[in-house]
Amino acid sequence: MKNTKKKILKSKGYTIGSAEDFLGLSKEESEYIELKLALSGVLAEQRKRKNLTQSQLAKLLKSSQSRVAKMESGDPTVSLDLLIKSLFAIGATKKSIAKAFH
Amino acid sequence: MKNTKKKILKSKGYTIGSAEDFLGLSKEESEYIELKLALSGVLAEQRKRKNLTQSQLAKLLKSSQSRVAKMESGDPTVSLDLLIKSLFAIGATKKSIAKAFH
DNA sequence: TGACAATATATCATATCTGACATAATATCT
DNA sequence: AGATATTATGTCAGATATGATATATTGTCA
């Protein structure tokens, strides 16, 4: 199975290898999940570009390492609000965030 | 006071006319609020373009008229998740959503 | 003007998200 | 290999968002 697909299923709470598939996801759901994963990716990128560990970023965000990890993996308990606020906080430009939509 | 500014202050829970001002808002906070207001606007636009009432849209979203009103006014109790999910549900393109960032 | 439709605001119980913590799993060294 | 740094996963109490309901306000007709 493709890696992106695995991530998407995981982020919906599905277990990889289960019988569940995209069939159960509406277009809106897929779009929403894809968006979250795209933003996750941007966050991880920006963090690494700045040579920060998850712990360092967590401190910057007044959050915790574990939550940063969840943010970067598209965990279902992470909201768009948290992702986007974090991106703004790390200094991502609106432009770079907007790209996640394309 | 400019209308946009009024909306922003309101969305932070400030009362219009109070002594509070932008001075208390960090760049990230402003960016986040501006984004929410931009998305609010797109949602209201799209709804009107489709000649839907808030109640009709609410039914479509399996939500309530009052929440749609709050979505469209940038109410602080409305998340980016709800806004963006709603935009996807109403059929807004990623492109049109991305524009809210620019 | 009054009647009706549409939108806005307030409140609340339930649902969901959040930071924190513990601990497990990986990576990166010597 | 072991030691250490980094990242991932599980859990939970407190915080925040949600849909629903009631009601107020505003708009739009005749």
PDB file of N, CA, C and O in Angstrom, chain B residues 20-75:
ATOM      1  N   GLU B  20      -9.133  48.371  24.816  1.00  0.00           N
ATOM      2  CA  GLU B  20      -8.230  47.381  24.224  1.00  0.00           C
ATOM      3  C   GLU B  20      -7.956  47.710  22.765  1.00  0.00           C
ATOM      4  O   GLU B  20      -8.755  48.332  22.089  1.00  0.00           O
ATOM      5  N   ASP B  21      -6.830  47.278  22.279  1.00  0.00           N
ATOM      6  CA  ASP B  21      -6.478  47.561  20.885  1.00  0.00           C
ATOM      7  C   ASP B  21      -5.576  46.476  20.344  1.00  0.00           C
ATOM      8  O   ASP B  21      -5.310  45.480  21.000  1.00  0.00           O
ATOM      9  N   PHE B  22      -5.118  46.709  19.140  1.00  0.00           N
ATOM     10  CA  PHE B  22      -4.255  45.719  18.510  1.00  0.00           C
ATOM     11  C   PHE B  22      -2.971  45.518  19.286  1.00  0.00           C
ATOM     12  O   PHE B  22      -2.302  44.511  19.138  1.00  0.00           O
ATOM     13  N   LEU B  23      -2.640  46.476  20.096  1.00  0.00           N
ATOM     14  CA  LEU B  23      -1.377  46.435  20.831  1.00  0.00           C
ATOM     15  C   LEU B  23      -1.200  45.120  21.563  1.00  0.00           C
ATOM     16  O   LEU B  23      -0.101  44.612  21.669  1.00  0.00           O
ATOM     17  N   GLY B  24      -2.288  44.566  22.045  1.00  0.00           N
ATOM     18  CA  GLY B  24      -2.183  43.329  22.803  1.00  0.00           C
ATOM     19  C   GLY B  24      -2.081  42.079  21.964  1.00  0.00           C
ATOM     20  O   GLY B  24      -1.903  41.002  22.506  1.00  0.00           O
ATOM     21  N   LEU B  25      -2.203  42.216  20.653  1.00  0.00           N
ATOM     22  CA  LEU B  25      -2.201  41.022  19.800  1.00  0.00           C
ATOM     23  C   LEU B  25      -0.853  40.800  19.138  1.00  0.00           C
ATOM     24  O   LEU B  25      -0.311  41.692  18.494  1.00  0.00           O
ATOM     25  N   SER B  26      -0.324  39.597  19.297  1.00  0.00           N
ATOM     26  CA  SER B  26       0.915  39.262  18.616  1.00  0.00           C
ATOM     27  C   SER B  26       0.629  39.094  17.134  1.00  0.00           C
ATOM     28  O   SER B  26      -0.521  38.972  16.719  1.00  0.00           O
ATOM     29  N   LYS B  27       1.692  39.066  16.357  1.00  0.00           N
ATOM     30  CA  LYS B  27       1.530  38.902  14.913  1.00  0.00           C
ATOM     31  C   LYS B  27       0.797  37.599  14.607  1.00  0.00           C
ATOM     32  O   LYS B  27      -0.101  37.550  13.775  1.00  0.00           O
ATOM     33  N   GLU B  28       1.196  36.531  15.304  1.00  0.00           N
ATOM     34  CA  GLU B  28       0.550  35.230  15.060  1.00  0.00           C
ATOM     35  C   GLU B  28      -0.937  35.282  15.349  1.00  0.00           C
ATOM     36  O   GLU B  28      -1.736  34.722  14.606  1.00  0.00           O
ATOM     37  N   GLU B  29      -1.275  35.938  16.463  1.00  0.00           N
ATOM     38  CA  GLU B  29      -2.688  36.024  16.816  1.00  0.00           C
ATOM     39  C   GLU B  29      -3.463  36.769  15.740  1.00  0.00           C
ATOM     40  O   GLU B  29      -4.538  36.333  15.324  1.00  0.00           O
ATOM     41  N   SER B  30      -2.910  37.882  15.304  1.00  0.00           N
ATOM     42  CA  SER B  30      -3.581  38.648  14.253  1.00  0.00           C
ATOM     43  C   SER B  30      -3.728  37.823  12.995  1.00  0.00           C
ATOM     44  O   SER B  30      -4.786  37.810  12.369  1.00  0.00           O
ATOM     45  N   GLU B  31      -2.655  37.132  12.632  1.00  0.00           N
ATOM     46  CA  GLU B  31      -2.699  36.329  11.409  1.00  0.00           C
ATOM     47  C   GLU B  31      -3.785  35.266  11.509  1.00  0.00           C
ATOM     48  O   GLU B  31      -4.540  35.036  10.564  1.00  0.00           O
ATOM     49  N   TYR B  32      -3.856  34.650  12.671  1.00  0.00           N
ATOM     50  CA  TYR B  32      -4.847  33.598  12.883  1.00  0.00           C
ATOM     51  C   TYR B  32      -6.259  34.160  12.788  1.00  0.00           C
ATOM     52  O   TYR B  32      -7.130  33.593  12.114  1.00  0.00           O
ATOM     53  N   ILE B  33      -6.487  35.282  13.434  1.00  0.00           N
ATOM     54  CA  ILE B  33      -7.822  35.880  13.425  1.00  0.00           C
ATOM     55  C   ILE B  33      -8.190  36.372  12.030  1.00  0.00           C
ATOM     56  O   ILE B  33      -9.309  36.158  11.557  1.00  0.00           O
ATOM     57  N   GLU B  34      -7.233  36.984  11.381  1.00  0.00           N
ATOM     58  CA  GLU B  34      -7.499  37.454  10.016  1.00  0.00           C
ATOM     59  C   GLU B  34      -7.870  36.280   9.118  1.00  0.00           C
ATOM     60  O   GLU B  34      -8.767  36.388   8.286  1.00  0.00           O
ATOM     61  N   LEU B  35      -7.157  35.184   9.286  1.00  0.00           N
ATOM     62  CA  LEU B  35      -7.455  33.999   8.487  1.00  0.00           C
ATOM     63  C   LEU B  35      -8.879  33.528   8.732  1.00  0.00           C
ATOM     64  O   LEU B  35      -9.634  33.242   7.796  1.00  0.00           O
ATOM     65  N   LYS B  36      -9.248  33.466   9.992  1.00  0.00           N
ATOM     66  CA  LYS B  36     -10.600  33.025  10.322  1.00  0.00           C
ATOM     67  C   LYS B  36     -11.645  33.942   9.699  1.00  0.00           C
ATOM     68  O   LYS B  36     -12.625  33.475   9.120  1.00  0.00           O
ATOM     69  N   LEU B  37     -11.396  35.225   9.789  1.00  0.00           N
ATOM     70  CA  LEU B  37     -12.358  36.173   9.222  1.00  0.00           C
ATOM     71  C   LEU B  37     -12.430  36.034   7.704  1.00  0.00           C
ATOM     72  O   LEU B  37     -13.501  36.121   7.117  1.00  0.00           O
ATOM     73  N   ALA B  38     -11.286  35.797   7.088  1.00  0.00           N
ATOM     74  CA  ALA B  38     -11.276  35.621   5.642  1.00  0.00           C
ATOM     75  C   ALA B  38     -12.099  34.396   5.263  1.00  0.00           C
ATOM     76  O   ALA B  38     -12.914  34.433   4.330  1.00  0.00           O
ATOM     77  N   LEU B  39     -11.913  33.312   6.007  1.00  0.00           N
ATOM     78  CA  LEU B  39     -12.664  32.080   5.717  1.00  0.00           C
ATOM     79  C   LEU B  39     -14.156  32.285   5.982  1.00  0.00           C
ATOM     80  O   LEU B  39     -15.000  31.802   5.228  1.00  0.00           O
ATOM     81  N   SER B  40     -14.459  32.992   7.053  1.00  0.00           N
ATOM     82  CA  SER B  40     -15.847  33.348   7.348  1.00  0.00           C
ATOM     83  C   SER B  40     -16.479  34.011   6.137  1.00  0.00           C
ATOM     84  O   SER B  40     -17.595  33.671   5.731  1.00  0.00           O
ATOM     85  N   GLY B  41     -15.746  34.959   5.602  1.00  0.00           N
ATOM     86  CA  GLY B  41     -16.246  35.697   4.447  1.00  0.00           C
ATOM     87  C   GLY B  41     -16.499  34.792   3.265  1.00  0.00           C
ATOM     88  O   GLY B  41     -17.554  34.883   2.615  1.00  0.00           O
ATOM     89  N   VAL B  42     -15.553  33.904   2.992  1.00  0.00           N
ATOM     90  CA  VAL B  42     -15.713  32.996   1.858  1.00  0.00           C
ATOM     91  C   VAL B  42     -16.951  32.130   2.060  1.00  0.00           C
ATOM     92  O   VAL B  42     -17.740  31.929   1.131  1.00  0.00           O
ATOM     93  N   LEU B  43     -17.141  31.655   3.280  1.00  0.00           N
ATOM     94  CA  LEU B  43     -18.300  30.800   3.545  1.00  0.00           C
ATOM     95  C   LEU B  43     -19.605  31.546   3.285  1.00  0.00           C
ATOM     96  O   LEU B  43     -20.509  31.038   2.602  1.00  0.00           O
ATOM     97  N   ALA B  44     -19.705  32.756   3.806  1.00  0.00           N
ATOM     98  CA  ALA B  44     -20.917  33.557   3.609  1.00  0.00           C
ATOM     99  C   ALA B  44     -21.150  33.810   2.125  1.00  0.00           C
ATOM    100  O   ALA B  44     -22.272  33.670   1.620  1.00  0.00           O
ATOM    101  N   GLU B  45     -20.077  34.147   1.445  1.00  0.00           N
ATOM    102  CA  GLU B  45     -20.144  34.371  -0.002  1.00  0.00           C
ATOM    103  C   GLU B  45     -20.719  33.165  -0.732  1.00  0.00           C
ATOM    104  O   GLU B  45     -21.664  33.269  -1.505  1.00  0.00           O
ATOM    105  N   GLN B  46     -20.098  32.035  -0.468  1.00  0.00           N
ATOM    106  CA  GLN B  46     -20.488  30.813  -1.182  1.00  0.00           C
ATOM    107  C   GLN B  46     -21.937  30.449  -0.879  1.00  0.00           C
ATOM    108  O   GLN B  46     -22.665  30.005  -1.751  1.00  0.00           O
ATOM    109  N   ARG B  47     -22.335  30.627   0.360  1.00  0.00           N
ATOM    110  CA  ARG B  47     -23.715  30.317   0.719  1.00  0.00           C
ATOM    111  C   ARG B  47     -24.672  31.202  -0.065  1.00  0.00           C
ATOM    112  O   ARG B  47     -25.660  30.707  -0.629  1.00  0.00           O
ATOM    113  N   LYS B  48     -24.355  32.483  -0.119  1.00  0.00           N
ATOM    114  CA  LYS B  48     -25.249  33.418  -0.820  1.00  0.00           C
ATOM    115  C   LYS B  48     -25.249  33.154  -2.315  1.00  0.00           C
ATOM    116  O   LYS B  48     -26.290  33.195  -2.961  1.00  0.00           O
ATOM    117  N   ARG B  49     -24.084  32.837  -2.835  1.00  0.00           N
ATOM    118  CA  ARG B  49     -23.993  32.523  -4.255  1.00  0.00           C
ATOM    119  C   ARG B  49     -24.909  31.363  -4.602  1.00  0.00           C
ATOM    120  O   ARG B  49     -25.444  31.276  -5.707  1.00  0.00           O
ATOM    121  N   LYS B  50     -25.096  30.458  -3.659  1.00  0.00           N
ATOM    122  CA  LYS B  50     -25.948  29.293  -3.901  1.00  0.00           C
ATOM    123  C   LYS B  50     -27.383  29.542  -3.461  1.00  0.00           C
ATOM    124  O   LYS B  50     -28.201  28.611  -3.432  1.00  0.00           O
ATOM    125  N   ASN B  51     -27.665  30.778  -3.045  1.00  0.00           N
ATOM    126  CA  ASN B  51     -29.020  31.125  -2.604  1.00  0.00           C
ATOM    127  C   ASN B  51     -29.524  30.221  -1.496  1.00  0.00           C
ATOM    128  O   ASN B  51     -30.657  29.747  -1.527  1.00  0.00           O
ATOM    129  N   LEU B  52     -28.662  29.984  -0.546  1.00  0.00           N
ATOM    130  CA  LEU B  52     -29.088  29.191   0.613  1.00  0.00           C
ATOM    131  C   LEU B  52     -29.258  30.108   1.821  1.00  0.00           C
ATOM    132  O   LEU B  52     -28.529  31.092   1.961  1.00  0.00           O
ATOM    133  N   THR B  53     -30.221  29.784   2.666  1.00  0.00           N
ATOM    134  CA  THR B  53     -30.325  30.487   3.944  1.00  0.00           C
ATOM    135  C   THR B  53     -29.375  29.797   4.920  1.00  0.00           C
ATOM    136  O   THR B  53     -28.907  28.685   4.667  1.00  0.00           O
ATOM    137  N   GLN B  54     -29.120  30.434   6.024  1.00  0.00           N
ATOM    138  CA  GLN B  54     -28.261  29.820   7.037  1.00  0.00           C
ATOM    139  C   GLN B  54     -28.868  28.510   7.525  1.00  0.00           C
ATOM    140  O   GLN B  54     -28.150  27.538   7.777  1.00  0.00           O
ATOM    141  N   SER B  55     -30.171  28.476   7.636  1.00  0.00           N
ATOM    142  CA  SER B  55     -30.840  27.254   8.084  1.00  0.00           C
ATOM    143  C   SER B  55     -30.652  26.123   7.087  1.00  0.00           C
ATOM    144  O   SER B  55     -30.412  24.973   7.473  1.00  0.00           O
ATOM    145  N   GLN B  56     -30.754  26.456   5.809  1.00  0.00           N
ATOM    146  CA  GLN B  56     -30.580  25.426   4.788  1.00  0.00           C
ATOM    147  C   GLN B  56     -29.154  24.895   4.797  1.00  0.00           C
ATOM    148  O   GLN B  56     -28.921  23.690   4.722  1.00  0.00           O
ATOM    149  N   LEU B  57     -28.219  25.819   4.910  1.00  0.00           N
ATOM    150  CA  LEU B  57     -26.825  25.387   4.960  1.00  0.00           C
ATOM    151  C   LEU B  57     -26.589  24.537   6.206  1.00  0.00           C
ATOM    152  O   LEU B  57     -25.911  23.508   6.153  1.00  0.00           O
ATOM    153  N   ALA B  58     -27.176  24.953   7.311  1.00  0.00           N
ATOM    154  CA  ALA B  58     -27.019  24.218   8.566  1.00  0.00           C
ATOM    155  C   ALA B  58     -27.465  22.770   8.398  1.00  0.00           C
ATOM    156  O   ALA B  58     -26.778  21.846   8.841  1.00  0.00           O
ATOM    157  N   LYS B  59     -28.587  22.594   7.722  1.00  0.00           N
ATOM    158  CA  LYS B  59     -29.101  21.243   7.503  1.00  0.00           C
ATOM    159  C   LYS B  59     -28.092  20.431   6.695  1.00  0.00           C
ATOM    160  O   LYS B  59     -27.788  19.285   7.018  1.00  0.00           O
ATOM    161  N   LEU B  60     -27.576  21.065   5.666  1.00  0.00           N
ATOM    162  CA  LEU B  60     -26.583  20.426   4.806  1.00  0.00           C
ATOM    163  C   LEU B  60     -25.371  19.983   5.620  1.00  0.00           C
ATOM    164  O   LEU B  60     -24.807  18.912   5.408  1.00  0.00           O
ATOM    165  N   LEU B  61     -24.985  20.815   6.558  1.00  0.00           N
ATOM    166  CA  LEU B  61     -23.784  20.559   7.360  1.00  0.00           C
ATOM    167  C   LEU B  61     -24.087  19.721   8.594  1.00  0.00           C
ATOM    168  O   LEU B  61     -23.194  19.422   9.377  1.00  0.00           O
ATOM    169  N   LYS B  62     -25.350  19.396   8.774  1.00  0.00           N
ATOM    170  CA  LYS B  62     -25.785  18.724   9.997  1.00  0.00           C
ATOM    171  C   LYS B  62     -25.368  19.535  11.221  1.00  0.00           C
ATOM    172  O   LYS B  62     -24.805  19.017  12.179  1.00  0.00           O
ATOM    173  N   SER B  63     -25.643  20.813  11.135  1.00  0.00           N
ATOM    174  CA  SER B  63     -25.351  21.711  12.231  1.00  0.00           C
ATOM    175  C   SER B  63     -26.609  22.530  12.498  1.00  0.00           C
ATOM    176  O   SER B  63     -27.706  22.073  12.204  1.00  0.00           O
ATOM    177  N   SER B  64     -26.447  23.697  13.067  1.00  0.00           N
ATOM    178  CA  SER B  64     -27.606  24.524  13.392  1.00  0.00           C
ATOM    179  C   SER B  64     -27.444  25.928  12.803  1.00  0.00           C
ATOM    180  O   SER B  64     -26.324  26.376  12.542  1.00  0.00           O
ATOM    181  N   GLN B  65     -28.569  26.594  12.623  1.00  0.00           N
ATOM    182  CA  GLN B  65     -28.528  27.950  12.061  1.00  0.00           C
ATOM    183  C   GLN B  65     -27.644  28.864  12.909  1.00  0.00           C
ATOM    184  O   GLN B  65     -26.895  29.682  12.367  1.00  0.00           O
ATOM    185  N   SER B  66     -27.763  28.711  14.199  1.00  0.00           N
ATOM    186  CA  SER B  66     -26.986  29.605  15.057  1.00  0.00           C
ATOM    187  C   SER B  66     -25.486  29.406  14.873  1.00  0.00           C
ATOM    188  O   SER B  66     -24.716  30.356  14.898  1.00  0.00           O
ATOM    189  N   ARG B  67     -25.105  28.164  14.658  1.00  0.00           N
ATOM    190  CA  ARG B  67     -23.665  27.939  14.475  1.00  0.00           C
ATOM    191  C   ARG B  67     -23.208  28.482  13.134  1.00  0.00           C
ATOM    192  O   ARG B  67     -22.108  29.027  13.018  1.00  0.00           O
ATOM    193  N   VAL B  68     -24.038  28.356  12.122  1.00  0.00           N
ATOM    194  CA  VAL B  68     -23.673  28.929  10.829  1.00  0.00           C
ATOM    195  C   VAL B  68     -23.495  30.438  10.971  1.00  0.00           C
ATOM    196  O   VAL B  68     -22.533  31.010  10.444  1.00  0.00           O
ATOM    197  N   ALA B  69     -24.404  31.068  11.710  1.00  0.00           N
ATOM    198  CA  ALA B  69     -24.274  32.515  11.943  1.00  0.00           C
ATOM    199  C   ALA B  69     -22.939  32.823  12.607  1.00  0.00           C
ATOM    200  O   ALA B  69     -22.235  33.754  12.210  1.00  0.00           O
ATOM    201  N   LYS B  70     -22.587  32.025  13.581  1.00  0.00           N
ATOM    202  CA  LYS B  70     -21.312  32.242  14.273  1.00  0.00           C
ATOM    203  C   LYS B  70     -20.138  31.999  13.331  1.00  0.00           C
ATOM    204  O   LYS B  70     -19.141  32.733  13.351  1.00  0.00           O
ATOM    205  N   MET B  71     -20.255  30.983  12.498  1.00  0.00           N
ATOM    206  CA  MET B  71     -19.189  30.736  11.520  1.00  0.00           C
ATOM    207  C   MET B  71     -18.979  31.961  10.644  1.00  0.00           C
ATOM    208  O   MET B  71     -17.852  32.366  10.375  1.00  0.00           O
ATOM    209  N   GLU B  72     -20.064  32.539  10.204  1.00  0.00           N
ATOM    210  CA  GLU B  72     -19.958  33.637   9.256  1.00  0.00           C
ATOM    211  C   GLU B  72     -19.537  34.944   9.912  1.00  0.00           C
ATOM    212  O   GLU B  72     -19.179  35.890   9.226  1.00  0.00           O
ATOM    213  N   SER B  73     -19.588  34.986  11.222  1.00  0.00           N
ATOM    214  CA  SER B  73     -19.208  36.228  11.898  1.00  0.00           C
ATOM    215  C   SER B  73     -17.835  36.120  12.549  1.00  0.00           C
ATOM    216  O   SER B  73     -17.385  37.053  13.205  1.00  0.00           O
ATOM    217  N   GLY B  74     -17.171  34.985  12.357  1.00  0.00           N
ATOM    218  CA  GLY B  74     -15.841  34.828  12.942  1.00  0.00           C
ATOM    219  C   GLY B  74     -15.879  34.713  14.450  1.00  0.00           C
ATOM    220  O   GLY B  74     -14.944  35.099  15.141  1.00  0.00           O
ATOM    221  N   ASP B  75     -16.951  34.190  14.944  1.00  0.00           N
ATOM    222  CA  ASP B  75     -17.114  34.010  16.395  1.00  0.00           C
ATOM    223  C   ASP B  75     -15.952  33.197  16.976  1.00  0.00           C
ATOM    224  O   ASP B  75     -15.496  32.226  16.372  1.00  0.00           O
TER     225      ASP B  75
END
